[in-house]
Amino acid sequence: MSTRLGSLRTTRGGAAPEQGKRTVREELLKKLIGQIVSGALAEGSILPNEAELSELYGVSRTSLREAMQYLSALGMVRSRTRAGTTVLPRENWNYLDPLVLDATLALSNDRSFYDSLLDARQVLEPAAAAQAAANATAKQLAQIAEAFEDMVAANARDNEAWSQADLEFHTAIINASGNWVFRQFATAIRAALLASFRLTNRASQSHEYAIARHQDVLDAIRMRRPDAARFAMEQLIGTARMELSDALRAAKPKDEPE
């Protein structure tokens, strides 16, 4: 562990440099969270003591303590007198924290992370589509349609534009549901949704097929058919799950077991 930690030492042991408006504590948090998410600081491992960590990361003990308090609030570590600071299992982590989410998307290709996201979407989005079909205002219907048209315009020519439009399409449906809990959930996982769309859209075998499935959802909502909207969204997310499997399989190193 000391070798991995030591690789993060700043030049000549000096204070960690600020980058832009980021504070020393924020830079330290990014490093620590990145090390935990990547597994360099493994679950169940005990961190070095405060003096050693302060020297290794080139920060003051005050900054270190603040960072550890934040990590503790995220459920990533637990500090106990005499027992030291232990890295907690992943099931305790707050993945919706922006720093944790960014690190997970950048450093982890964990299938369970994306599966959990899809499981949540499978529960929430069909219900949101059904409610949108029943409750959407004319303005909200126009917003859903506009996002769909942006998807059609982007098609396979620009994956990023396609993914952004895809995100806006699903967000507009959730907003049109009229359910504030759904809206808050969508806001909280927006970055994760966009990352999953980028991944599955790259793996999509047919943009025409994807457009058709989104069209089914839009048409059902426009026609005020909640059951049809629910079913169409279930089909759409089912397609995303298959594309996710293809994308993760393609990203897996050849020598890594399935």
Tab-separated table of C-alpha atoms in Angstrom:
chain	number	residue	atom	x	y	z
A	1	MET	CA	0.000	0.000	0.000
A	2	SER	CA	2.789	2.413	0.847
A	3	THR	CA	4.133	2.188	-2.710
A	4	ARG	CA	0.779	3.139	-4.198
A	5	LEU	CA	0.251	5.907	-1.723
A	6	GLY	CA	3.757	7.166	-2.221
A	7	SER	CA	3.112	7.671	-5.934
A	8	LEU	CA	0.788	10.511	-4.998
A	9	ARG	CA	3.435	12.493	-3.121
A	10	THR	CA	3.758	16.018	-4.473
A	11	THR	CA	7.037	17.387	-5.726
A	12	ARG	CA	9.590	17.655	-2.880
A	13	GLY	CA	6.850	16.866	-0.381
A	14	GLY	CA	5.416	20.348	-0.753
A	15	ALA	CA	1.812	21.383	-0.434
A	16	ALA	CA	-0.558	20.091	-3.109
A	17	PRO	CA	-0.895	22.824	-5.760
A	18	GLU	CA	-4.223	24.508	-6.330
A	19	GLN	CA	-5.649	24.033	-9.806
A	20	GLY	CA	-7.903	26.885	-10.743
A	21	LYS	CA	-10.357	27.464	-7.943
A	22	ARG	CA	-9.942	24.031	-6.395
A	23	THR	CA	-8.835	24.071	-2.814
A	24	VAL	CA	-6.170	21.856	-1.303
A	25	ARG	CA	-8.874	19.874	0.430
A	26	GLU	CA	-10.792	19.286	-2.797
A	27	GLU	CA	-7.654	18.073	-4.553
A	28	LEU	CA	-6.902	15.773	-1.638
A	29	LEU	CA	-10.451	14.438	-1.685
A	30	LYS	CA	-10.218	13.695	-5.398
A	31	LYS	CA	-6.990	11.762	-4.853
A	32	LEU	CA	-8.304	9.779	-1.896
A	33	ILE	CA	-11.649	9.006	-3.525
A	34	GLY	CA	-9.884	8.000	-6.729
A	35	GLN	CA	-7.580	5.655	-4.823
A	36	ILE	CA	-10.524	4.065	-3.005
A	37	VAL	CA	-12.701	3.672	-6.095
A	38	SER	CA	-9.842	2.234	-8.165
A	39	GLY	CA	-9.031	-0.258	-5.412
A	40	ALA	CA	-5.533	1.097	-4.721
A	41	LEU	CA	-6.884	1.646	-1.215
A	42	ALA	CA	-8.728	-1.635	-0.907
A	43	GLU	CA	-11.942	-2.248	0.992
A	44	GLY	CA	-11.101	-3.321	4.541
A	45	SER	CA	-7.611	-1.856	4.442
A	46	ILE	CA	-6.404	0.383	7.262
A	47	LEU	CA	-4.961	3.744	6.266
A	48	PRO	CA	-1.643	5.020	7.623
A	49	ASN	CA	-1.853	7.331	10.605
A	50	GLU	CA	-2.525	11.036	10.324
A	51	ALA	CA	1.123	12.097	10.382
A	52	GLU	CA	2.070	9.650	7.633
A	53	LEU	CA	-0.871	10.617	5.422
A	54	SER	CA	-0.145	14.303	5.906
A	55	GLU	CA	3.424	13.768	4.747
A	56	LEU	CA	2.507	11.442	1.874
A	57	TYR	CA	-0.036	13.843	0.407
A	58	GLY	CA	1.847	17.008	1.270
A	59	VAL	CA	-1.062	18.639	3.100
A	60	SER	CA	-1.673	20.056	6.540
A	61	ARG	CA	-3.289	17.934	9.230
A	62	THR	CA	-6.245	20.320	9.189
A	63	SER	CA	-6.879	19.676	5.499
A	64	LEU	CA	-6.427	15.962	6.053
A	65	ARG	CA	-8.922	15.881	8.921
A	66	GLU	CA	-11.490	17.779	6.873
A	67	ALA	CA	-11.045	15.345	4.013
A	68	MET	CA	-11.426	12.351	6.307
A	69	GLN	CA	-14.594	13.807	7.794
A	70	TYR	CA	-15.989	14.155	4.277
A	71	LEU	CA	-15.006	10.594	3.366
A	72	SER	CA	-16.652	9.382	6.547
A	73	ALA	CA	-19.866	11.226	5.653
A	74	LEU	CA	-19.748	9.532	2.232
A	75	GLY	CA	-19.579	6.133	3.899
A	76	MET	CA	-16.153	5.416	2.403
A	77	VAL	CA	-14.106	5.238	5.594
A	78	ARG	CA	-14.652	4.754	9.308
A	79	SER	CA	-12.317	6.068	11.975
A	80	ARG	CA	-12.051	4.510	15.405
A	81	THR	CA	-9.790	5.291	18.307
A	82	ARG	CA	-6.853	2.868	18.382
A	83	ALA	CA	-8.275	0.834	15.482
A	84	GLY	CA	-7.406	3.513	12.921
A	85	THR	CA	-9.219	4.490	9.728
A	86	THR	CA	-10.664	1.649	7.666
A	87	VAL	CA	-11.881	1.717	4.049
A	88	LEU	CA	-15.511	0.567	4.050
A	89	PRO	CA	-17.185	-1.788	1.529
A	90	ARG	CA	-18.699	-0.301	-1.616
A	91	GLU	CA	-22.262	-0.890	-0.486
A	92	ASN	CA	-21.760	1.864	2.095
A	93	TRP	CA	-20.614	4.518	-0.375
A	94	ASN	CA	-22.714	7.467	-1.490
A	95	TYR	CA	-22.386	7.049	-5.247
A	96	LEU	CA	-24.531	10.113	-5.916
A	97	ASP	CA	-21.920	12.452	-4.480
A	98	PRO	CA	-20.373	14.247	-7.485
A	99	LEU	CA	-16.779	13.357	-6.565
A	100	VAL	CA	-17.597	9.677	-6.023
A	101	LEU	CA	-19.662	9.533	-9.184
A	102	ASP	CA	-16.953	11.178	-11.285
A	103	ALA	CA	-14.321	8.792	-9.956
A	104	THR	CA	-16.529	5.757	-10.524
A	105	LEU	CA	-17.270	6.739	-14.111
A	106	ALA	CA	-13.606	7.501	-14.826
A	107	LEU	CA	-11.877	4.676	-12.984
A	108	SER	CA	-14.300	1.793	-12.720
A	109	ASN	CA	-15.794	-0.473	-15.366
A	110	ASP	CA	-17.911	-2.177	-12.720
A	111	ARG	CA	-20.876	-3.915	-14.355
A	112	SER	CA	-22.864	-3.784	-11.115
A	113	PHE	CA	-22.714	0.028	-11.116
A	114	TYR	CA	-24.478	0.264	-14.479
A	115	ASP	CA	-26.803	-2.651	-13.712
A	116	SER	CA	-27.967	-0.876	-10.563
A	117	LEU	CA	-28.608	2.287	-12.559
A	118	LEU	CA	-30.653	0.354	-15.118
A	119	ASP	CA	-32.568	-1.459	-12.374
A	120	ALA	CA	-33.552	1.903	-10.901
A	121	ARG	CA	-34.519	3.228	-14.320
A	122	GLN	CA	-36.595	0.105	-15.002
A	123	VAL	CA	-38.666	0.868	-11.918
A	124	LEU	CA	-38.894	4.638	-12.285
A	125	GLU	CA	-39.034	5.537	-15.972
A	126	PRO	CA	-41.963	3.361	-17.134
A	127	ALA	CA	-44.000	4.831	-14.282
A	128	ALA	CA	-42.848	8.334	-15.229
A	129	ALA	CA	-43.791	7.736	-18.873
A	130	ALA	CA	-47.256	6.550	-17.858
A	131	GLN	CA	-47.750	9.614	-15.664
A	132	ALA	CA	-46.451	11.880	-18.418
A	133	ALA	CA	-49.036	10.414	-20.786
A	134	ALA	CA	-51.723	11.269	-18.269
A	135	ASN	CA	-50.423	14.598	-16.950
A	136	ALA	CA	-48.094	16.333	-19.428
A	137	THR	CA	-48.926	19.882	-20.420
A	138	ALA	CA	-48.697	21.056	-24.020
A	139	LYS	CA	-45.387	22.756	-23.223
A	140	GLN	CA	-43.982	19.594	-21.671
A	141	LEU	CA	-45.073	17.524	-24.667
A	142	ALA	CA	-43.281	20.007	-26.897
A	143	GLN	CA	-40.098	19.639	-24.825
A	144	ILE	CA	-40.177	15.842	-25.159
A	145	ALA	CA	-40.764	16.145	-28.899
A	146	GLU	CA	-37.952	18.683	-29.281
A	147	ALA	CA	-35.480	16.369	-27.538
A	148	PHE	CA	-36.587	13.536	-29.810
A	149	GLU	CA	-36.079	15.701	-32.881
A	150	ASP	CA	-32.571	16.524	-31.639
A	151	MET	CA	-31.875	12.788	-31.439
A	152	VAL	CA	-33.068	12.304	-34.991
A	153	ALA	CA	-30.914	15.206	-36.182
A	154	ALA	CA	-27.818	13.892	-34.402
A	155	ASN	CA	-28.287	10.231	-35.375
A	156	ALA	CA	-24.966	8.395	-35.790
A	157	ARG	CA	-23.059	11.449	-36.992
A	158	ASP	CA	-22.282	12.841	-33.545
A	159	ASN	CA	-22.330	10.475	-30.606
A	160	GLU	CA	-22.062	13.257	-28.018
A	161	ALA	CA	-24.966	15.227	-29.498
A	162	TRP	CA	-26.968	12.001	-29.644
A	163	SER	CA	-26.236	11.213	-25.985
A	164	GLN	CA	-27.064	14.746	-24.835
A	165	ALA	CA	-30.368	14.648	-26.725
A	166	ASP	CA	-31.100	11.207	-25.299
A	167	LEU	CA	-30.575	12.571	-21.792
A	168	GLU	CA	-32.877	15.518	-22.466
A	169	PHE	CA	-35.549	13.185	-23.856
A	170	HIS	CA	-35.654	11.040	-20.729
A	171	THR	CA	-35.339	14.054	-18.421
A	172	ALA	CA	-38.243	15.797	-20.176
A	173	ILE	CA	-40.441	12.724	-19.681
A	174	ILE	CA	-39.576	12.514	-16.005
A	175	ASN	CA	-40.291	16.237	-15.579
A	176	ALA	CA	-43.619	15.805	-17.393
A	177	SER	CA	-44.665	13.092	-14.941
A	178	GLY	CA	-45.429	15.766	-12.375
A	179	ASN	CA	-43.790	13.643	-9.652
A	180	TRP	CA	-41.289	15.710	-7.668
A	181	VAL	CA	-39.554	12.605	-6.299
A	182	PHE	CA	-38.911	11.378	-9.841
A	183	ARG	CA	-37.581	14.820	-10.759
A	184	GLN	CA	-35.184	14.948	-7.815
A	185	PHE	CA	-33.940	11.454	-8.601
A	186	ALA	CA	-33.282	12.395	-12.229
A	187	THR	CA	-31.359	15.486	-11.130
A	188	ALA	CA	-29.251	13.455	-8.706
A	189	ILE	CA	-28.250	10.830	-11.270
A	190	ARG	CA	-28.010	13.117	-14.315
A	191	ALA	CA	-24.247	12.616	-14.701
A	192	ALA	CA	-24.602	8.852	-14.341
A	193	LEU	CA	-27.407	8.795	-16.893
A	194	LEU	CA	-25.335	10.719	-19.416
A	195	ALA	CA	-22.385	8.370	-18.895
A	196	SER	CA	-24.600	5.329	-19.417
A	197	PHE	CA	-26.106	6.857	-22.585
A	198	ARG	CA	-22.630	7.528	-23.962
A	199	LEU	CA	-21.694	3.917	-23.286
A	200	THR	CA	-24.817	2.281	-24.721
A	201	ASN	CA	-25.115	4.632	-27.686
A	202	ARG	CA	-21.584	3.716	-28.780
A	203	ALA	CA	-22.641	0.062	-28.686
A	204	SER	CA	-25.943	0.593	-30.497
A	205	GLN	CA	-26.150	-1.676	-33.532
A	206	SER	CA	-28.855	0.392	-35.186
A	207	HIS	CA	-29.638	4.039	-34.593
A	208	GLU	CA	-32.744	3.583	-36.696
A	209	TYR	CA	-33.982	0.919	-34.265
A	210	ALA	CA	-33.187	3.166	-31.293
A	211	ILE	CA	-35.054	6.050	-32.928
A	212	ALA	CA	-38.060	3.790	-33.498
A	213	ARG	CA	-38.153	2.740	-29.826
A	214	HIS	CA	-37.992	6.377	-28.684
A	215	GLN	CA	-40.682	7.226	-31.210
A	216	ASP	CA	-42.917	4.561	-29.636
A	217	VAL	CA	-42.553	6.241	-26.249
A	218	LEU	CA	-43.220	9.703	-27.644
A	219	ASP	CA	-46.271	8.591	-29.623
A	220	ALA	CA	-47.824	6.839	-26.618
A	221	ILE	CA	-47.356	9.936	-24.452
A	222	ARG	CA	-48.753	12.233	-27.152
A	223	MET	CA	-51.794	9.983	-27.566
A	224	ARG	CA	-52.400	10.024	-23.797
A	225	ARG	CA	-52.051	6.237	-23.489
A	226	PRO	CA	-50.401	5.561	-20.099
A	227	ASP	CA	-50.268	1.764	-20.432
A	228	ALA	CA	-48.738	1.973	-23.889
A	229	ALA	CA	-46.235	4.569	-22.676
A	230	ARG	CA	-45.227	2.349	-19.771
A	231	PHE	CA	-44.745	-0.647	-22.068
A	232	ALA	CA	-42.787	1.357	-24.656
A	233	MET	CA	-40.419	2.658	-21.996
A	234	GLU	CA	-39.918	-0.849	-20.613
A	235	GLN	CA	-38.945	-2.000	-24.096
A	236	LEU	CA	-36.586	0.943	-24.528
A	237	ILE	CA	-34.756	0.277	-21.264
A	238	GLY	CA	-34.608	-3.425	-22.083
A	239	THR	CA	-32.781	-2.512	-25.291
A	240	ALA	CA	-30.401	-0.303	-23.296
A	241	ARG	CA	-29.608	-3.235	-21.016
A	242	MET	CA	-28.625	-5.416	-23.977
A	243	GLU	CA	-26.492	-2.632	-25.452
A	244	LEU	CA	-24.819	-2.139	-22.075
A	245	SER	CA	-23.809	-5.805	-22.033
A	246	ASP	CA	-22.299	-5.428	-25.496
A	247	ALA	CA	-20.461	-2.228	-24.543
A	248	LEU	CA	-18.965	-3.648	-21.354
A	249	ARG	CA	-17.991	-6.862	-23.100
A	250	ALA	CA	-16.169	-4.861	-25.753
A	251	ALA	CA	-14.401	-2.809	-23.094
A	252	LYS	CA	-13.283	-5.836	-21.083
A	253	PRO	CA	-9.605	-6.822	-21.505
A	254	LYS	CA	-9.270	-10.058	-23.456
A	255	ASP	CA	-7.485	-11.819	-20.612
A	256	GLU	CA	-10.123	-10.810	-18.041
A	257	PRO	CA	-12.733	-13.502	-17.283
A	258	GLU	CA	-16.399	-12.878	-18.034
